[in-house]
Amino acid sequence: EDQVTQSPEALRLQEGESSSLNCSYTVSGLRGLFWYRQDPGKGPEFLFTLYSAGEEKEKERLKATLTKKESFLHITAPKPEDSATYLCAVQARRGDYKLSFGAGTTVTVRA
Amino acid sequence: NAGVTQTPKFRVLKTGQSMTLLCAQDMNHEYMYWYRQDPGMGLRLIHYSVGEGTTAKGEVPDGYNVSRLKKQNFLLGLESAAPSQTSVYFCASSLDRVVNEQFFGPGTRLTVL
């Protein structure tokens, strides 16, 4: 069974204080690893897809990286508007279409 | 484009009552999904559909039924609601299996008393 573990559960940062979120996964053949952002009371918003170890993707202050066992979401010089819950999900190469989600990391950035 | 929309946004039911949640997407996506999200847990897949007229069970299907009579709509039904079904329900859609970025609706907050 696919497993996704995100750490830490919560992260409090000062504005400008860079940090990283971790997503560790166990999957039988990775098709893709997905990062989403979720604001309170809203649905998850797609950020990135990573397909192979060594791949990196960036969007504004966010950068996602992937190894064979984990992914990191780096937040560089965060601003208060980066406060959200960040979700990680994996999809296996086998025939079903299911994404397995982690429980998320809630990031709070103080001005 | 509205993307993925869900109705209603909030609902309170009594144990044993039934209801249907409606999901609509205007992106011409083939795949649609229903998830539930509970505190401290990841999104869990209830049912999904890989095309009009098809449905399949996900991780936690018991107590729910679904239908996809039109490509753009995916309905989630609760025949006899239970307090354990108190949750936030999200619908999502994706273009196909190869491009599996899922786009989510705003959610329905359901409370079963």
PDB file of C-alpha atoms in Angstrom:
ATOM      1  CA  GLU A   1       0.000   0.000   0.000  1.00  0.00           C
ATOM      2  CA  ASP A   2       1.260   3.456  -0.893  1.00  0.00           C
ATOM      3  CA  GLN A   3       2.221   5.637   2.054  1.00  0.00           C
ATOM      4  CA  VAL A   4       2.939   9.346   2.279  1.00  0.00           C
ATOM      5  CA  THR A   5       4.265  11.003   5.432  1.00  0.00           C
ATOM      6  CA  GLN A   6       4.693  14.754   5.705  1.00  0.00           C
ATOM      7  CA  SER A   7       6.771  16.565   8.303  1.00  0.00           C
ATOM      8  CA  PRO A   8       6.596  18.679  10.277  1.00  0.00           C
ATOM      9  CA  GLU A   9       2.842  18.826  10.955  1.00  0.00           C
ATOM     10  CA  ALA A  10       3.087  22.561  11.557  1.00  0.00           C
ATOM     11  CA  LEU A  11       5.726  25.187  10.843  1.00  0.00           C
ATOM     12  CA  ARG A  12       5.794  28.740  12.116  1.00  0.00           C
ATOM     13  CA  LEU A  13       8.137  31.093  10.291  1.00  0.00           C
ATOM     14  CA  GLN A  14       9.067  34.721  10.495  1.00  0.00           C
ATOM     15  CA  GLU A  15       8.701  36.647   7.248  1.00  0.00           C
ATOM     16  CA  GLY A  16      11.905  36.142   5.277  1.00  0.00           C
ATOM     17  CA  GLU A  17      12.933  33.011   7.201  1.00  0.00           C
ATOM     18  CA  SER A  18      13.499  30.272   4.615  1.00  0.00           C
ATOM     19  CA  SER A  19      12.641  26.652   5.438  1.00  0.00           C
ATOM     20  CA  SER A  20      11.797  23.271   3.940  1.00  0.00           C
ATOM     21  CA  LEU A  21       8.904  20.839   4.170  1.00  0.00           C
ATOM     22  CA  ASN A  22       9.453  17.109   3.820  1.00  0.00           C
ATOM     23  CA  CYS A  23       7.337  14.473   2.062  1.00  0.00           C
ATOM     24  CA  SER A  24       8.522  10.881   2.503  1.00  0.00           C
ATOM     25  CA  TYR A  25       6.840   8.252   0.386  1.00  0.00           C
ATOM     26  CA  THR A  26       6.629   4.520  -0.207  1.00  0.00           C
ATOM     27  CA  VAL A  27       5.138   3.486  -3.513  1.00  0.00           C
ATOM     28  CA  SER A  28       5.550   0.557  -5.855  1.00  0.00           C
ATOM     29  CA  GLY A  29       6.888   2.398  -8.889  1.00  0.00           C
ATOM     30  CA  LEU A  30       6.350   6.162  -8.821  1.00  0.00           C
ATOM     31  CA  ARG A  31       4.439   7.709 -11.707  1.00  0.00           C
ATOM     32  CA  GLY A  32       4.331  11.187 -10.241  1.00  0.00           C
ATOM     33  CA  LEU A  33       4.572  13.201  -7.029  1.00  0.00           C
ATOM     34  CA  PHE A  34       2.233  16.153  -6.632  1.00  0.00           C
ATOM     35  CA  TRP A  35       2.310  19.223  -4.401  1.00  0.00           C
ATOM     36  CA  TYR A  36      -0.814  21.196  -3.559  1.00  0.00           C
ATOM     37  CA  ARG A  37      -1.514  24.292  -1.510  1.00  0.00           C
ATOM     38  CA  GLN A  38      -4.718  24.493   0.548  1.00  0.00           C
ATOM     39  CA  ASP A  39      -6.032  27.679   2.136  1.00  0.00           C
ATOM     40  CA  PRO A  40      -8.490  27.453   5.063  1.00  0.00           C
ATOM     41  CA  GLY A  41     -12.004  26.643   3.901  1.00  0.00           C
ATOM     42  CA  LYS A  42     -10.936  26.073   0.286  1.00  0.00           C
ATOM     43  CA  GLY A  43     -10.047  23.202  -1.978  1.00  0.00           C
ATOM     44  CA  PRO A  44      -6.450  22.186  -2.716  1.00  0.00           C
ATOM     45  CA  GLU A  45      -4.724  24.167  -5.447  1.00  0.00           C
ATOM     46  CA  PHE A  46      -2.270  22.366  -7.723  1.00  0.00           C
ATOM     47  CA  LEU A  47       1.352  23.549  -7.517  1.00  0.00           C
ATOM     48  CA  PHE A  48       3.779  21.040  -9.060  1.00  0.00           C
ATOM     49  CA  THR A  49       4.206  17.570 -10.486  1.00  0.00           C
ATOM     50  CA  LEU A  50       7.585  15.811 -10.255  1.00  0.00           C
ATOM     51  CA  TYR A  51       8.193  12.630 -12.216  1.00  0.00           C
ATOM     52  CA  SER A  52      11.753  11.453 -11.610  1.00  0.00           C
ATOM     53  CA  ALA A  53      14.531  11.674  -9.040  1.00  0.00           C
ATOM     54  CA  GLY A  54      16.636  14.782  -9.498  1.00  0.00           C
ATOM     55  CA  GLU A  55      13.821  16.815 -10.984  1.00  0.00           C
ATOM     56  CA  GLU A  56      13.185  20.315  -9.626  1.00  0.00           C
ATOM     57  CA  LYS A  57      10.391  22.811 -10.236  1.00  0.00           C
ATOM     58  CA  GLU A  58       9.973  26.405  -9.094  1.00  0.00           C
ATOM     59  CA  LYS A  59       7.135  28.831  -8.720  1.00  0.00           C
ATOM     60  CA  GLU A  60       7.756  32.220  -7.142  1.00  0.00           C
ATOM     61  CA  ARG A  61       9.179  31.524  -3.657  1.00  0.00           C
ATOM     62  CA  LEU A  62       8.509  27.778  -3.834  1.00  0.00           C
ATOM     63  CA  LYS A  63      10.873  25.113  -5.119  1.00  0.00           C
ATOM     64  CA  ALA A  64      10.101  21.401  -5.142  1.00  0.00           C
ATOM     65  CA  THR A  65      12.732  18.676  -5.411  1.00  0.00           C
ATOM     66  CA  LEU A  66      12.483  14.898  -5.669  1.00  0.00           C
ATOM     67  CA  THR A  67      14.650  11.944  -4.643  1.00  0.00           C
ATOM     68  CA  LYS A  68      13.832   8.236  -4.763  1.00  0.00           C
ATOM     69  CA  LYS A  69      12.407   8.308  -1.233  1.00  0.00           C
ATOM     70  CA  GLU A  70      11.293  11.858  -0.532  1.00  0.00           C
ATOM     71  CA  SER A  71      10.430  15.272  -1.832  1.00  0.00           C
ATOM     72  CA  PHE A  72      11.159  18.672  -0.352  1.00  0.00           C
ATOM     73  CA  LEU A  73       9.243  21.878  -0.753  1.00  0.00           C
ATOM     74  CA  HIS A  74      11.581  24.777  -0.112  1.00  0.00           C
ATOM     75  CA  ILE A  75      10.078  28.142   0.781  1.00  0.00           C
ATOM     76  CA  THR A  76      12.547  30.963   0.192  1.00  0.00           C
ATOM     77  CA  ALA A  77      12.057  34.284   1.996  1.00  0.00           C
ATOM     78  CA  PRO A  78       8.403  33.545   2.763  1.00  0.00           C
ATOM     79  CA  LYS A  79       5.724  36.203   3.019  1.00  0.00           C
ATOM     80  CA  PRO A  80       2.523  36.086   5.098  1.00  0.00           C
ATOM     81  CA  GLU A  81       0.567  35.186   1.957  1.00  0.00           C
ATOM     82  CA  ASP A  82       2.504  31.910   1.804  1.00  0.00           C
ATOM     83  CA  SER A  83       0.641  30.793   4.931  1.00  0.00           C
ATOM     84  CA  ALA A  84      -1.349  27.673   4.002  1.00  0.00           C
ATOM     85  CA  THR A  85      -1.404  23.913   4.341  1.00  0.00           C
ATOM     86  CA  TYR A  86       0.827  22.177   1.812  1.00  0.00           C
ATOM     87  CA  LEU A  87      -0.218  18.706   0.687  1.00  0.00           C
ATOM     88  CA  CYS A  88       1.905  16.045  -0.974  1.00  0.00           C
ATOM     89  CA  ALA A  89       0.481  13.142  -2.993  1.00  0.00           C
ATOM     90  CA  VAL A  90       1.910  10.224  -4.980  1.00  0.00           C
ATOM     91  CA  GLN A  91       0.591   8.230  -7.896  1.00  0.00           C
ATOM     92  CA  ALA A  92       1.877   4.752  -8.662  1.00  0.00           C
ATOM     93  CA  ARG A  93       2.688   3.330 -12.100  1.00  0.00           C
ATOM     94  CA  ARG A  94       0.230   0.476 -11.692  1.00  0.00           C
ATOM     95  CA  GLY A  95      -3.149   0.587 -13.371  1.00  0.00           C
ATOM     96  CA  ASP A  96      -5.339   2.507 -10.950  1.00  0.00           C
ATOM     97  CA  TYR A  97      -5.601   6.278 -10.910  1.00  0.00           C
ATOM     98  CA  LYS A  98      -5.506   6.933  -7.224  1.00  0.00           C
ATOM     99  CA  LEU A  99      -3.508   9.695  -5.623  1.00  0.00           C
ATOM    100  CA  SER A 100      -2.400   8.888  -2.066  1.00  0.00           C
ATOM    101  CA  PHE A 101      -2.209  12.059   0.016  1.00  0.00           C
ATOM    102  CA  GLY A 102      -0.207  12.947   3.089  1.00  0.00           C
ATOM    103  CA  ALA A 103      -1.850  14.737   6.008  1.00  0.00           C
ATOM    104  CA  GLY A 104      -0.161  18.018   5.127  1.00  0.00           C
ATOM    105  CA  THR A 105       2.116  20.626   6.703  1.00  0.00           C
ATOM    106  CA  THR A 106       0.477  23.820   7.954  1.00  0.00           C
ATOM    107  CA  VAL A 107       2.762  26.798   7.428  1.00  0.00           C
ATOM    108  CA  THR A 108       2.200  30.089   9.247  1.00  0.00           C
ATOM    109  CA  VAL A 109       4.333  33.072   8.266  1.00  0.00           C
ATOM    110  CA  ARG A 110       4.348  36.010  10.658  1.00  0.00           C
ATOM    111  CA  ALA A 111       5.049  39.534   9.471  1.00  0.00           C
TER     112      ALA A 111
ATOM    113  CA  ASN B   1     -14.164  29.007 -16.889  1.00  0.00           C
ATOM    114  CA  ALA B   2     -15.622  28.205 -13.492  1.00  0.00           C
ATOM    115  CA  GLY B   3     -13.404  25.115 -13.120  1.00  0.00           C
ATOM    116  CA  VAL B   4     -14.866  22.673 -10.598  1.00  0.00           C
ATOM    117  CA  THR B   5     -17.967  23.724  -8.691  1.00  0.00           C
ATOM    118  CA  GLN B   6     -19.767  21.958  -5.835  1.00  0.00           C
ATOM    119  CA  THR B   7     -23.227  22.350  -4.352  1.00  0.00           C
ATOM    120  CA  PRO B   8     -24.190  22.802  -1.615  1.00  0.00           C
ATOM    121  CA  LYS B   9     -21.373  24.500   0.325  1.00  0.00           C
ATOM    122  CA  PHE B  10     -22.752  23.519   3.734  1.00  0.00           C
ATOM    123  CA  ARG B  11     -25.324  21.005   4.926  1.00  0.00           C
ATOM    124  CA  VAL B  12     -26.541  19.651   8.235  1.00  0.00           C
ATOM    125  CA  LEU B  13     -28.315  16.275   8.269  1.00  0.00           C
ATOM    126  CA  LYS B  14     -29.883  14.122  10.910  1.00  0.00           C
ATOM    127  CA  THR B  15     -28.808  10.497  11.207  1.00  0.00           C
ATOM    128  CA  GLY B  16     -30.646   8.398   8.647  1.00  0.00           C
ATOM    129  CA  GLN B  17     -31.415  11.224   6.233  1.00  0.00           C
ATOM    130  CA  SER B  18     -30.260  11.118   2.637  1.00  0.00           C
ATOM    131  CA  MET B  19     -28.708  13.719   0.386  1.00  0.00           C
ATOM    132  CA  THR B  20     -26.874  14.195  -2.897  1.00  0.00           C
ATOM    133  CA  LEU B  21     -23.798  16.324  -3.461  1.00  0.00           C
ATOM    134  CA  LEU B  22     -23.347  17.709  -6.954  1.00  0.00           C
ATOM    135  CA  CYS B  23     -20.035  18.322  -8.686  1.00  0.00           C
ATOM    136  CA  ALA B  24     -19.719  20.024 -12.063  1.00  0.00           C
ATOM    137  CA  GLN B  25     -16.653  20.764 -14.192  1.00  0.00           C
ATOM    138  CA  ASP B  26     -16.371  22.781 -17.386  1.00  0.00           C
ATOM    139  CA  MET B  27     -12.860  21.724 -18.446  1.00  0.00           C
ATOM    140  CA  ASN B  28     -13.964  18.695 -20.493  1.00  0.00           C
ATOM    141  CA  HIS B  29     -12.033  16.414 -18.131  1.00  0.00           C
ATOM    142  CA  GLU B  30     -12.486  12.664 -18.434  1.00  0.00           C
ATOM    143  CA  TYR B  31     -11.725  11.728 -14.829  1.00  0.00           C
ATOM    144  CA  MET B  32     -13.627  12.854 -11.757  1.00  0.00           C
ATOM    145  CA  TYR B  33     -13.167  12.008  -8.087  1.00  0.00           C
ATOM    146  CA  TRP B  34     -14.837  12.361  -4.710  1.00  0.00           C
ATOM    147  CA  TYR B  35     -12.675  12.717  -1.596  1.00  0.00           C
ATOM    148  CA  ARG B  36     -13.336  13.300   2.058  1.00  0.00           C
ATOM    149  CA  GLN B  37     -10.999  15.257   4.311  1.00  0.00           C
ATOM    150  CA  ASP B  38     -10.933  14.786   8.067  1.00  0.00           C
ATOM    151  CA  PRO B  39      -8.714  16.583  10.630  1.00  0.00           C
ATOM    152  CA  GLY B  40      -5.228  15.094  10.855  1.00  0.00           C
ATOM    153  CA  MET B  41      -5.808  12.786   7.908  1.00  0.00           C
ATOM    154  CA  GLY B  42      -5.000  13.098   4.277  1.00  0.00           C
ATOM    155  CA  LEU B  43      -7.601  13.308   1.568  1.00  0.00           C
ATOM    156  CA  ARG B  44      -9.185   9.892   1.140  1.00  0.00           C
ATOM    157  CA  LEU B  45     -10.720   8.756  -2.128  1.00  0.00           C
ATOM    158  CA  ILE B  46     -14.354   7.665  -1.902  1.00  0.00           C
ATOM    159  CA  HIS B  47     -15.278   6.906  -5.520  1.00  0.00           C
ATOM    160  CA  TYR B  48     -14.006   7.925  -8.906  1.00  0.00           C
ATOM    161  CA  SER B  49     -14.994   7.869 -12.576  1.00  0.00           C
ATOM    162  CA  VAL B  50     -12.828   7.449 -15.647  1.00  0.00           C
ATOM    163  CA  GLY B  51     -15.515   8.589 -18.060  1.00  0.00           C
ATOM    164  CA  GLU B  52     -19.209   9.179 -18.636  1.00  0.00           C
ATOM    165  CA  GLY B  53     -21.265   6.251 -17.428  1.00  0.00           C
ATOM    166  CA  THR B  54     -18.426   4.672 -15.421  1.00  0.00           C
ATOM    167  CA  THR B  55     -17.755   4.612 -11.679  1.00  0.00           C
ATOM    168  CA  ALA B  56     -15.388   2.724  -9.397  1.00  0.00           C
ATOM    169  CA  LYS B  57     -14.732   2.352  -5.685  1.00  0.00           C
ATOM    170  CA  GLY B  58     -11.931   4.168  -3.974  1.00  0.00           C
ATOM    171  CA  GLU B  59     -10.384   3.755  -0.559  1.00  0.00           C
ATOM    172  CA  VAL B  60     -13.464   4.448   1.613  1.00  0.00           C
ATOM    173  CA  PRO B  61     -16.613   3.728  -0.459  1.00  0.00           C
ATOM    174  CA  ASP B  62     -18.930   2.257   2.187  1.00  0.00           C
ATOM    175  CA  GLY B  63     -22.088   4.275   2.787  1.00  0.00           C
ATOM    176  CA  TYR B  64     -21.753   6.260  -0.450  1.00  0.00           C
ATOM    177  CA  ASN B  65     -22.976   5.861  -4.008  1.00  0.00           C
ATOM    178  CA  VAL B  66     -22.095   7.812  -7.130  1.00  0.00           C
ATOM    179  CA  SER B  67     -23.335   8.401 -10.643  1.00  0.00           C
ATOM    180  CA  ARG B  68     -21.901  10.019 -13.738  1.00  0.00           C
ATOM    181  CA  LEU B  69     -24.652  10.290 -16.301  1.00  0.00           C
ATOM    182  CA  LYS B  70     -23.062  13.288 -18.017  1.00  0.00           C
ATOM    183  CA  LYS B  71     -19.368  13.891 -18.580  1.00  0.00           C
ATOM    184  CA  GLN B  72     -19.406  17.201 -16.765  1.00  0.00           C
ATOM    185  CA  ASN B  73     -21.280  16.052 -13.639  1.00  0.00           C
ATOM    186  CA  PHE B  74     -20.422  13.639 -10.830  1.00  0.00           C
ATOM    187  CA  LEU B  75     -22.941  13.036  -8.055  1.00  0.00           C
ATOM    188  CA  LEU B  76     -22.210  11.666  -4.595  1.00  0.00           C
ATOM    189  CA  GLY B  77     -25.112  10.201  -2.634  1.00  0.00           C
ATOM    190  CA  LEU B  78     -25.528   9.336   1.004  1.00  0.00           C
ATOM    191  CA  GLU B  79     -28.525   7.029   1.378  1.00  0.00           C
ATOM    192  CA  SER B  80     -28.648   6.913   5.181  1.00  0.00           C
ATOM    193  CA  ALA B  81     -26.288   9.415   6.763  1.00  0.00           C
ATOM    194  CA  ALA B  82     -24.279   8.506   9.857  1.00  0.00           C
ATOM    195  CA  PRO B  83     -22.310  10.759  12.240  1.00  0.00           C
ATOM    196  CA  SER B  84     -19.107   9.110  10.943  1.00  0.00           C
ATOM    197  CA  GLN B  85     -19.813  10.782   7.600  1.00  0.00           C
ATOM    198  CA  THR B  86     -19.370  14.234   9.102  1.00  0.00           C
ATOM    199  CA  SER B  87     -16.537  15.612   7.013  1.00  0.00           C
ATOM    200  CA  VAL B  88     -15.525  18.025   4.273  1.00  0.00           C
ATOM    201  CA  TYR B  89     -16.120  16.569   0.819  1.00  0.00           C
ATOM    202  CA  PHE B  90     -14.091  17.587  -2.188  1.00  0.00           C
ATOM    203  CA  CYS B  91     -14.687  16.847  -5.825  1.00  0.00           C
ATOM    204  CA  ALA B  92     -11.802  16.885  -8.277  1.00  0.00           C
ATOM    205  CA  SER B  93     -11.239  16.321 -11.971  1.00  0.00           C
ATOM    206  CA  SER B  94      -8.293  15.567 -14.221  1.00  0.00           C
ATOM    207  CA  LEU B  95      -7.807  15.545 -17.952  1.00  0.00           C
ATOM    208  CA  ASP B  96      -6.849  11.881 -18.233  1.00  0.00           C
ATOM    209  CA  ARG B  97      -4.613   9.221 -16.725  1.00  0.00           C
ATOM    210  CA  VAL B  98      -1.398  10.502 -18.300  1.00  0.00           C
ATOM    211  CA  VAL B  99      -1.962  14.123 -17.251  1.00  0.00           C
ATOM    212  CA  ASN B 100      -3.216  13.451 -13.757  1.00  0.00           C
ATOM    213  CA  GLU B 101      -3.000  16.880 -12.163  1.00  0.00           C
ATOM    214  CA  GLN B 102      -6.278  17.002 -10.280  1.00  0.00           C
ATOM    215  CA  PHE B 103      -8.212  20.240  -9.943  1.00  0.00           C
ATOM    216  CA  PHE B 104     -10.386  20.556  -6.881  1.00  0.00           C
ATOM    217  CA  GLY B 105     -13.683  22.201  -6.092  1.00  0.00           C
ATOM    218  CA  PRO B 106     -14.254  24.441  -3.056  1.00  0.00           C
ATOM    219  CA  GLY B 107     -15.687  21.660  -0.889  1.00  0.00           C
ATOM    220  CA  THR B 108     -18.915  20.816   0.927  1.00  0.00           C
ATOM    221  CA  ARG B 109     -18.915  20.843   4.722  1.00  0.00           C
ATOM    222  CA  LEU B 110     -21.349  18.179   5.938  1.00  0.00           C
ATOM    223  CA  THR B 111     -22.410  17.669   9.526  1.00  0.00           C
ATOM    224  CA  VAL B 112     -24.469  14.636  10.515  1.00  0.00           C
ATOM    225  CA  LEU B 113     -26.142  14.922  13.897  1.00  0.00           C
TER     226      LEU B 113
END
